[in-house]
Coordinates of C-alpha atoms in Angstrom, one line a residue:
Chain A
X17 CA 12.5 -28.1 -26.1
X18 CA 12.5 -26.2 -29.3
X19 CA 13.9 -23.2 -27.6
X20 CA 16.8 -25.2 -26.2
X21 CA 17.9 -26.4 -29.6
X22 CA 17.4 -22.8 -30.9
X23 CA 20.0 -21.6 -28.2
X24 CA 22.5 -24.3 -29.1
X25 CA 22.1 -23.4 -32.8
X26 CA 22.8 -19.7 -32.4
X27 CA 25.8 -20.7 -30.0
X28 CA 27.5 -22.7 -32.7
X29 CA 26.8 -20.0 -35.4
X30 CA 28.3 -17.4 -33.0
X31 CA 31.3 -19.5 -32.3
X32 CA 31.9 -19.9 -36.0
X33 CA 31.7 -16.2 -36.7
X34 CA 34.1 -15.6 -33.8
X35 CA 36.6 -18.0 -35.2
X36 CA 36.4 -16.3 -38.6
X37 CA 37.0 -12.9 -37.2
X38 CA 39.5 -14.0 -34.5
X39 CA 37.5 -12.1 -31.7
X40 CA 39.0 -12.6 -28.2
X41 CA 37.4 -15.4 -26.0
X42 CA 36.1 -12.9 -23.5
X43 CA 33.5 -11.6 -25.9
X44 CA 31.8 -15.0 -25.8
X45 CA 30.2 -13.8 -22.6
X46 CA 27.6 -12.0 -24.8
X47 CA 26.4 -15.4 -25.8
X48 CA 24.9 -16.1 -22.4
X49 CA 22.2 -13.5 -23.2
X50 CA 19.9 -15.8 -25.2
X51 CA 20.1 -18.4 -22.3
X52 CA 18.4 -15.8 -20.0
X53 CA 15.7 -15.3 -22.5
X54 CA 12.1 -15.4 -21.8
X55 CA 11.4 -18.9 -22.9
X56 CA 13.8 -20.4 -20.3
X57 CA 12.3 -18.2 -17.6
X58 CA 8.8 -19.4 -18.2
X59 CA 9.9 -22.9 -18.2
X60 CA 11.4 -22.4 -14.8
X61 CA 8.3 -20.8 -13.5
X62 CA 6.0 -23.6 -14.8
X63 CA 8.0 -26.4 -13.3
X64 CA 8.3 -24.9 -9.9
X65 CA 5.7 -25.7 -7.4
X66 CA 3.1 -22.9 -7.3
X67 CA 1.0 -23.9 -4.4
X68 CA 0.9 -26.8 -2.0
X69 CA -2.3 -28.8 -2.8
X70 CA -3.6 -31.0 -0.1
X71 CA -7.0 -31.9 -1.7
X72 CA -7.6 -33.7 -4.9
X73 CA -8.8 -31.9 -7.9
X74 CA -12.5 -31.1 -7.8
X75 CA -15.2 -32.8 -9.8
X76 CA -16.1 -31.4 -13.2
X77 CA -19.6 -30.5 -12.1
X78 CA -18.1 -28.3 -9.3
X79 CA -15.8 -26.6 -11.7
X80 CA -18.7 -25.9 -14.1
X81 CA -20.9 -24.5 -11.4
X82 CA -18.0 -22.1 -10.4
X83 CA -17.5 -21.1 -14.1
X84 CA -21.3 -20.3 -14.3
X85 CA -21.3 -18.2 -11.0
X86 CA -18.1 -16.4 -12.3
X87 CA -19.7 -15.7 -15.7
X88 CA -22.8 -14.4 -14.1
X89 CA -20.9 -12.0 -11.7
X90 CA -18.6 -10.6 -14.4
X91 CA -21.4 -10.5 -17.0
X92 CA -19.4 -12.6 -19.4
X93 CA -21.2 -13.9 -22.6
X94 CA -22.1 -17.6 -22.4
X95 CA -19.6 -18.5 -24.9
X96 CA -16.6 -16.8 -23.3
X97 CA -13.8 -19.0 -22.4
X98 CA -14.0 -19.8 -18.6
X99 CA -12.2 -23.0 -17.4
X100 CA -10.6 -24.3 -14.3
X101 CA -7.4 -22.7 -15.4
X102 CA -9.0 -19.2 -15.7
X103 CA -7.6 -16.6 -13.3
X104 CA -10.2 -14.3 -11.7
X105 CA -8.0 -11.4 -12.3
X106 CA -7.5 -12.0 -16.0
X107 CA -11.2 -12.4 -16.5
X108 CA -11.6 -8.9 -15.0
X109 CA -12.7 -9.7 -11.5
X110 CA -11.8 -6.8 -9.1
X111 CA -11.8 -7.2 -5.3
X112 CA -15.6 -6.5 -5.1
X113 CA -16.3 -9.1 -7.8
X114 CA -14.2 -11.7 -6.1
X115 CA -15.9 -11.2 -2.7
X116 CA -19.3 -11.4 -4.5
X117 CA -18.2 -14.5 -6.2
X118 CA -17.2 -16.0 -2.9
X119 CA -20.5 -15.1 -1.5
X120 CA -22.3 -16.7 -4.4
X121 CA -20.3 -19.9 -4.0
X122 CA -21.1 -20.0 -0.2
X123 CA -24.8 -19.8 -1.1
X124 CA -24.7 -22.2 -3.9
X125 CA -22.8 -24.9 -2.0
X126 CA -23.9 -24.1 1.6
X127 CA -20.4 -23.5 2.9
X128 CA -18.6 -20.8 4.7
X129 CA -15.3 -19.5 3.4
X130 CA -12.8 -18.0 5.8
X131 CA -10.8 -14.9 4.6
X132 CA -7.5 -16.7 4.8
X133 CA -8.8 -19.4 2.4
X134 CA -10.4 -16.9 0.1
X135 CA -7.2 -15.0 -0.2
X136 CA -5.6 -18.1 -1.8
X137 CA -8.0 -18.4 -4.6
X138 CA -6.6 -17.3 -7.8
X139 CA -8.3 -19.5 -10.4
X140 CA -11.6 -21.2 -10.8
X141 CA -9.9 -24.6 -10.1
X142 CA -8.7 -23.2 -6.7
X143 CA -12.3 -22.2 -5.9
X144 CA -13.7 -25.6 -6.9
X145 CA -11.0 -27.4 -4.9
X146 CA -11.7 -25.3 -1.8
X147 CA -15.5 -25.8 -2.2
X148 CA -15.1 -29.6 -2.2
X149 CA -12.6 -29.5 0.7
X150 CA -15.2 -27.5 2.8
X151 CA -18.1 -29.7 1.8
X152 CA -16.2 -32.9 2.8
X153 CA -15.2 -31.2 6.1
X154 CA -18.9 -30.4 7.0
Chain B
X146 CA 38.6 27.2 -24.5
X147 CA 35.1 28.7 -24.8
X148 CA 34.4 26.9 -28.0
X149 CA 35.3 23.6 -26.3
X150 CA 32.8 24.3 -23.7
X151 CA 30.2 25.1 -26.2
X152 CA 30.9 21.9 -28.0
X153 CA 30.4 19.9 -24.9
X154 CA 27.1 21.4 -23.9
X155 CA 26.0 21.2 -27.6
X156 CA 26.8 17.5 -27.6
X157 CA 24.8 17.2 -24.2
X158 CA 21.9 19.0 -25.6
X159 CA 21.7 16.7 -28.6
X160 CA 21.8 13.7 -26.4
X161 CA 19.0 15.0 -24.2
X162 CA 17.0 16.0 -27.2
X163 CA 17.3 12.5 -28.6
X164 CA 16.2 10.9 -25.3
X165 CA 13.2 13.2 -25.2
X166 CA 12.5 12.5 -28.8
X167 CA 12.1 8.9 -28.0
X168 CA 9.1 9.6 -26.0
X169 CA 7.7 11.4 -29.1
X170 CA 5.4 14.2 -27.9
X171 CA 7.1 15.3 -24.6
X172 CA 9.1 14.0 -21.7
X173 CA 7.5 13.3 -18.3
X174 CA 7.0 16.4 -16.4
X175 CA 9.0 16.1 -13.3
X176 CA 7.4 16.6 -10.0
X177 CA 8.7 17.3 -6.4
X178 CA 8.3 14.5 -3.8
X179 CA 5.3 15.0 -1.6
X180 CA 6.1 16.4 1.9
X181 CA 5.3 14.0 4.8
X182 CA 1.9 15.6 5.3
X183 CA 1.0 15.3 1.6
X184 CA -0.7 12.8 -0.5
X185 CA -0.3 12.9 -4.3
X186 CA -3.2 11.3 -6.2
X187 CA -2.8 10.7 -9.9
X188 CA -5.4 9.2 -12.0
X189 CA -5.9 8.3 -15.8
X190 CA -9.1 7.9 -17.7
X191 CA -8.8 5.0 -20.2
X192 CA -11.5 6.6 -22.5
X193 CA -9.1 9.5 -23.0
X194 CA -6.3 7.4 -24.3
X195 CA -7.2 6.3 -27.8
X196 CA -4.0 6.6 -29.8
X197 CA -2.4 3.2 -30.7
X198 CA 1.0 4.9 -31.0
X199 CA 0.7 6.0 -27.3
X200 CA -0.5 2.7 -26.1
X201 CA 2.5 1.1 -27.7
X202 CA 4.8 3.6 -26.1
X203 CA 3.3 2.6 -22.8
X204 CA 3.7 -1.0 -23.6
X205 CA 7.4 -0.3 -24.4
X206 CA 8.2 0.9 -20.9
X207 CA 6.9 -2.2 -19.2
X208 CA 9.0 -5.1 -18.0
X209 CA 8.6 -8.4 -20.1
X210 CA 6.8 -9.9 -17.1
X211 CA 4.3 -7.0 -17.0
X212 CA 3.8 -7.2 -20.7
X213 CA 3.0 -11.0 -20.6
X214 CA 0.5 -10.2 -17.8
X215 CA -1.2 -7.4 -19.9
X216 CA -1.4 -9.6 -22.9
X217 CA -2.9 -12.4 -20.8
X218 CA -6.0 -10.4 -19.9
X219 CA -9.2 -11.4 -21.6
X220 CA -10.3 -8.9 -24.2
X221 CA -9.0 -5.5 -25.3
X222 CA -10.7 -3.4 -22.6
X223 CA -8.9 -5.5 -19.9
X224 CA -5.7 -5.4 -21.7
X225 CA -5.9 -1.6 -22.0
X226 CA -6.6 -1.1 -18.3
X227 CA -3.9 -3.5 -17.3
X228 CA -1.5 -1.6 -19.6
X229 CA -2.5 1.8 -18.4
X230 CA -2.2 0.7 -14.7
X231 CA 1.4 -0.4 -15.2
X232 CA 2.2 2.7 -17.3
X233 CA 0.7 4.9 -14.7
X234 CA 2.7 3.6 -11.8
X235 CA 6.0 3.5 -13.7
X236 CA 5.8 7.0 -15.2
X237 CA 4.4 8.5 -11.9
X238 CA 7.2 7.2 -9.7
X239 CA 9.8 8.2 -12.3
X240 CA 8.6 11.8 -12.3
X241 CA 9.9 12.3 -8.8
X242 CA 13.2 12.3 -10.3
X243 CA 14.8 11.0 -7.1
X244 CA 17.8 9.9 -9.0
X245 CA 18.8 10.8 -12.6
X246 CA 19.2 7.1 -13.4
X247 CA 15.5 6.3 -12.7
X248 CA 13.4 6.1 -15.7
X249 CA 10.0 4.5 -16.2
X250 CA 11.6 1.5 -17.8
X251 CA 14.4 1.1 -15.3
X252 CA 12.2 0.9 -12.3
X253 CA 12.0 -2.5 -10.5
X254 CA 9.1 -3.7 -8.4
X255 CA 8.8 -6.5 -5.8
X256 CA 6.1 -7.6 -3.4
X257 CA 6.5 -7.4 0.4
X258 CA 6.0 -10.7 2.3
X259 CA 2.3 -10.2 2.2
X260 CA 2.1 -9.5 -1.5
X261 CA 1.9 -5.7 -1.5
X262 CA 3.8 -4.2 -4.4
X263 CA 6.6 -1.9 -3.7
X264 CA 9.5 -0.3 -5.4
X265 CA 12.6 -2.1 -5.6
X266 CA 15.3 0.4 -5.7
X267 CA 18.2 -2.2 -6.0
X268 CA 21.4 -0.4 -6.8
X269 CA 19.6 2.8 -8.0
X270 CA 20.6 4.2 -4.6
X271 CA 23.8 3.5 -2.7
X272 CA 22.5 4.2 0.8
X273 CA 18.9 4.5 1.9
X274 CA 16.4 4.6 -0.8
X275 CA 13.8 7.4 -0.7
X276 CA 10.8 6.2 1.4
X277 CA 8.4 6.6 -1.5
X278 CA 5.1 4.6 -1.0
X279 CA 2.5 4.1 -3.7
X280 CA -0.7 2.1 -4.1
X281 CA -2.9 1.7 -7.3
X282 CA -6.5 0.8 -7.9
X283 CA -8.4 0.6 -11.2
X284 CA -12.0 0.2 -12.5
X285 CA -12.5 -0.1 -16.1
X286 CA -13.1 3.6 -16.4
X287 CA -10.5 5.1 -14.1
X288 CA -7.1 4.1 -12.9
X289 CA -5.4 5.8 -10.0
X290 CA -2.2 5.8 -8.3
X291 CA -1.6 7.4 -4.9
X292 CA 1.9 8.4 -3.7
X293 CA 3.2 9.4 -0.2
X294 CA 6.6 10.0 1.4
X295 CA 7.3 7.8 4.4
X296 CA 3.9 6.4 5.2
X297 CA 2.1 3.4 4.0
X298 CA -0.9 4.3 1.6
X299 CA -3.9 2.3 0.4
X300 CA -6.4 3.6 -2.2
X301 CA -9.5 2.2 -3.8
X302 CA -11.6 3.7 -6.5
X303 CA -15.1 2.6 -7.6
X304 CA -17.6 3.7 -10.2
X305 CA -20.6 5.5 -8.6
X306 CA -22.8 3.5 -10.8
X307 CA -21.5 0.1 -9.7
X308 CA -24.2 -2.4 -8.6
X309 CA -23.8 -5.5 -6.6
X310 CA -25.2 -8.8 -7.7
X311 CA -26.1 -9.5 -4.2
X312 CA -28.6 -7.6 -2.2
X313 CA -26.7 -4.8 -0.3
X314 CA -27.7 -5.7 3.1
X315 CA -27.1 -9.4 2.6
X316 CA -23.7 -8.5 1.4
X317 CA -23.1 -6.2 4.3
X318 CA -24.3 -8.7 6.7
X319 CA -21.8 -11.2 5.4
X320 CA -18.8 -8.9 5.3
X321 CA -19.3 -5.6 7.1
X322 CA -19.3 -5.0 10.9
X323 CA -22.7 -4.8 12.7
X324 CA -22.4 -1.0 13.1
X325 CA -21.8 -0.6 9.4
X326 CA -24.8 -2.9 8.6
X327 CA -27.0 -0.9 11.0
X328 CA -25.9 2.4 9.4
X329 CA -26.8 1.1 6.0
X330 CA -30.1 -0.5 7.1
X331 CA -31.4 2.7 8.3
X332 CA -31.3 4.4 4.9
X333 CA -34.6 4.0 3.2
X334 CA -33.8 5.1 -0.3
X335 CA -32.1 2.3 -2.1
X336 CA -30.0 4.6 -4.3
X337 CA -28.6 6.6 -1.3
X338 CA -28.1 3.1 0.5
X339 CA -26.1 1.8 -2.6
X340 CA -24.0 5.0 -2.8
X341 CA -23.2 4.8 1.0
X342 CA -22.3 1.2 0.6
X343 CA -19.9 2.0 -2.1
X344 CA -18.3 4.6 0.1
X345 CA -17.9 2.2 3.0
X346 CA -16.5 -0.5 0.6
X347 CA -13.8 1.8 -0.9
X348 CA -12.8 3.0 2.4
X349 CA -12.5 -0.4 4.0
X350 CA -10.6 -1.6 0.9
X351 CA -8.3 1.4 1.1
X352 CA -7.5 0.7 4.9
X353 CA -6.8 -3.0 4.2
X354 CA -4.5 -1.9 1.3
X355 CA -2.7 0.6 3.4
X356 CA -2.1 -2.0 6.1
X357 CA -0.5 -4.1 3.4
X358 CA -0.9 -7.4 5.1
X359 CA -3.6 -8.9 2.9
X360 CA -7.3 -9.4 3.2
X361 CA -7.1 -12.0 5.8
X362 CA -5.1 -9.9 8.2
X363 CA -7.9 -7.4 8.7
X364 CA -11.1 -9.2 8.0
X365 CA -13.7 -6.7 7.0
X366 CA -16.0 -7.7 9.7
X367 CA -13.5 -6.9 12.4
X368 CA -13.3 -3.2 12.0
X369 CA -15.9 -0.4 11.5
X370 CA -15.5 2.7 9.4
X371 CA -17.7 5.6 10.5
X372 CA -18.0 9.3 9.8
X373 CA -17.8 11.7 12.5
X374 CA -19.2 15.2 12.5
X375 CA -17.2 18.4 13.0
X376 CA -18.6 19.1 16.6
X377 CA -16.4 17.4 19.1
X378 CA -17.8 14.2 20.7
X379 CA -20.9 14.2 18.5
X380 CA -21.1 10.9 16.6
X381 CA -23.1 10.3 13.5
X382 CA -23.5 7.0 11.9
X383 CA -22.8 7.3 8.2
X384 CA -25.8 7.0 6.1
X385 CA -27.1 10.6 5.7
X386 CA -25.4 12.3 2.8
X387 CA -26.3 15.6 4.3
X388 CA -24.6 15.0 7.6
X389 CA -21.5 17.4 8.0
X390 CA -19.0 14.8 8.4
X391 CA -15.4 16.1 8.9
X392 CA -13.5 12.9 9.5
X393 CA -13.6 9.2 8.9
X394 CA -12.5 7.0 11.7
X395 CA -11.7 3.3 11.8
X396 CA -12.5 1.3 15.0
X397 CA -11.5 -2.2 15.9
X398 CA -14.4 -4.7 16.9
X399 CA -12.0 -6.6 19.0
X400 CA -10.5 -3.7 20.9
X401 CA -12.7 -0.7 21.6
X402 CA -9.7 1.6 21.3
X403 CA -10.0 3.8 18.3
X404 CA -7.3 3.0 15.6
X405 CA -7.6 6.5 14.3
X406 CA -4.5 7.4 16.1
X407 CA -2.5 5.8 13.3
X408 CA -4.6 6.3 10.1
X409 CA -6.2 9.1 8.3
X410 CA -8.7 8.9 5.5
X411 CA -10.1 10.9 2.7
X412 CA -13.0 10.2 0.4
X413 CA -13.2 12.0 -3.0
X414 CA -15.8 12.2 -5.7
X415 CA -13.9 12.4 -9.1
X416 CA -15.6 13.9 -12.1
X417 CA -18.9 13.2 -10.6
X418 CA -18.5 9.6 -11.6
X419 CA -16.2 7.9 -9.1
X420 CA -15.6 7.6 -5.5
X421 CA -11.9 7.4 -4.4
X422 CA -10.9 6.5 -0.9
X423 CA -7.4 7.1 0.4
X424 CA -6.0 5.8 3.7
X425 CA -2.6 6.7 4.9
X426 CA -0.7 6.3 8.1
X427 CA -0.4 9.5 10.0
X428 CA 2.8 11.4 10.3
X429 CA 4.2 11.0 13.9
X430 CA 3.8 14.7 14.5
X431 CA 0.2 14.6 13.9
X432 CA -0.6 11.6 16.0
X433 CA -0.6 13.8 19.2
X434 CA -3.9 14.8 20.4
X435 CA -7.4 13.4 19.4
X436 CA -7.9 16.2 16.9
X437 CA -8.3 15.1 13.2
X438 CA -6.0 16.4 10.7
X439 CA -7.4 16.6 7.1
X440 CA -5.2 15.1 4.5
X441 CA -3.3 17.5 2.3
X442 CA -4.1 16.2 -1.1
X443 CA -2.9 17.1 -4.7
X444 CA -5.0 15.6 -7.3
X445 CA -3.7 15.4 -10.8
X446 CA -5.2 13.9 -14.0
X447 CA -2.6 12.5 -16.4
X448 CA -2.0 11.1 -19.9
X449 CA 1.6 10.3 -19.3
X450 CA 3.9 11.8 -22.0
X451 CA 1.0 13.9 -23.3
X452 CA -0.4 16.1 -20.6
X453 CA -1.0 16.5 -16.8
X454 CA -3.6 18.5 -15.2
X455 CA -4.2 19.6 -11.7
X456 CA -7.6 18.9 -10.5
X457 CA -9.6 20.7 -7.9
X458 CA -13.1 22.0 -7.4
X459 CA -16.1 20.0 -8.4
X460 CA -14.0 17.5 -10.5
X461 CA -12.1 16.4 -7.4
X462 CA -14.8 17.0 -4.7
X463 CA -13.5 16.1 -1.3
X464 CA -16.4 14.5 0.5
X465 CA -14.7 13.9 3.8
X466 CA -11.4 14.3 5.3
X467 CA -9.2 16.0 2.9
X468 CA -8.0 19.6 2.0

């Protein structure tokens, strides 16, 4: 919201300066630049659907267990920030780590994760949701 | 008339000088495109890049999206590797000077329908863009980029000292093919077993990345990587580091027919500390016949804008499958 008002402010200030200097209308095209700025792009990304979720969000206990397994695999300190939102990649998990994490989750929860499903896991929440879905399907 | 020409070239030189100057120390050394038989392997060691100025220079060539991704990484080391990975890809591809308009910053990337990154030449090229393929892999201590012309490539690097949290055979039983499990289980020395495991892992990863269709399109269990000795028809299972393996082959579990007709592999040991696996689709001319063709490799260590070094000998030890 703040960014939207920011753009409109700069629009009016630019229009004012143009009037003063009597610059031709065609140069107003340069005003469109701020609209394409980062803030708008990220808004667009966030409002768009990222993934079709069929299951409900997992229980907090499941999420916490996943966080613990992830922390252990990546040897992260106990106080490091790992939440449902955390992406494996940004925590530093490479492909071998991810596969080991999935294996750890399979052992912890007594489930079997297919390659197709494993590929879709990007965040801790994704993993927790998948685990509960697999448990309920057993 | 002469003075006019002089003026023109002088102005041009100033312009070029200014452009180079923006990269402070030196411009990127241009490199010729690999031939279809060749694979270029570039790598950077994060520990050798300490200058904050240089890191900022790298940050400047990234796209806004890439910068965001770098800054989102948890902790300085992860930020640094993410930054160096993007900088390595951009500077490496820009070196091939396919088109004078291509600079590290101007390059655009996209993902294929399976999520594999590729260059998006956009309007840099009027007609057919050059069929340059690349693939990257990184560990905290080494970041690599493989480049080929006209053939899909996948690479994977791993620290030799990497350990698994799970027991190696448990892990292999869960993810590797039965043949591979067997080849690992006959190794009595746990250290050698771990190293052979890492070799198999990197080769399997490289193959799946070369295929470019995602992990699920080629489940690890459904294909076997094995080493074959020089003598024709004599098959060794991998596991003995003393075996004179001359080629690496991949076989499908579903279909007994060997997949080697399409893919060639190389396994390297870099600076004694890392394994690097490279998988590339064979050039049509070499598919003929069952004979294996070693990969023609050029290995270069780089610190973009600072120095490039051609690496050979024991610092780029070819373990199997390459020249």
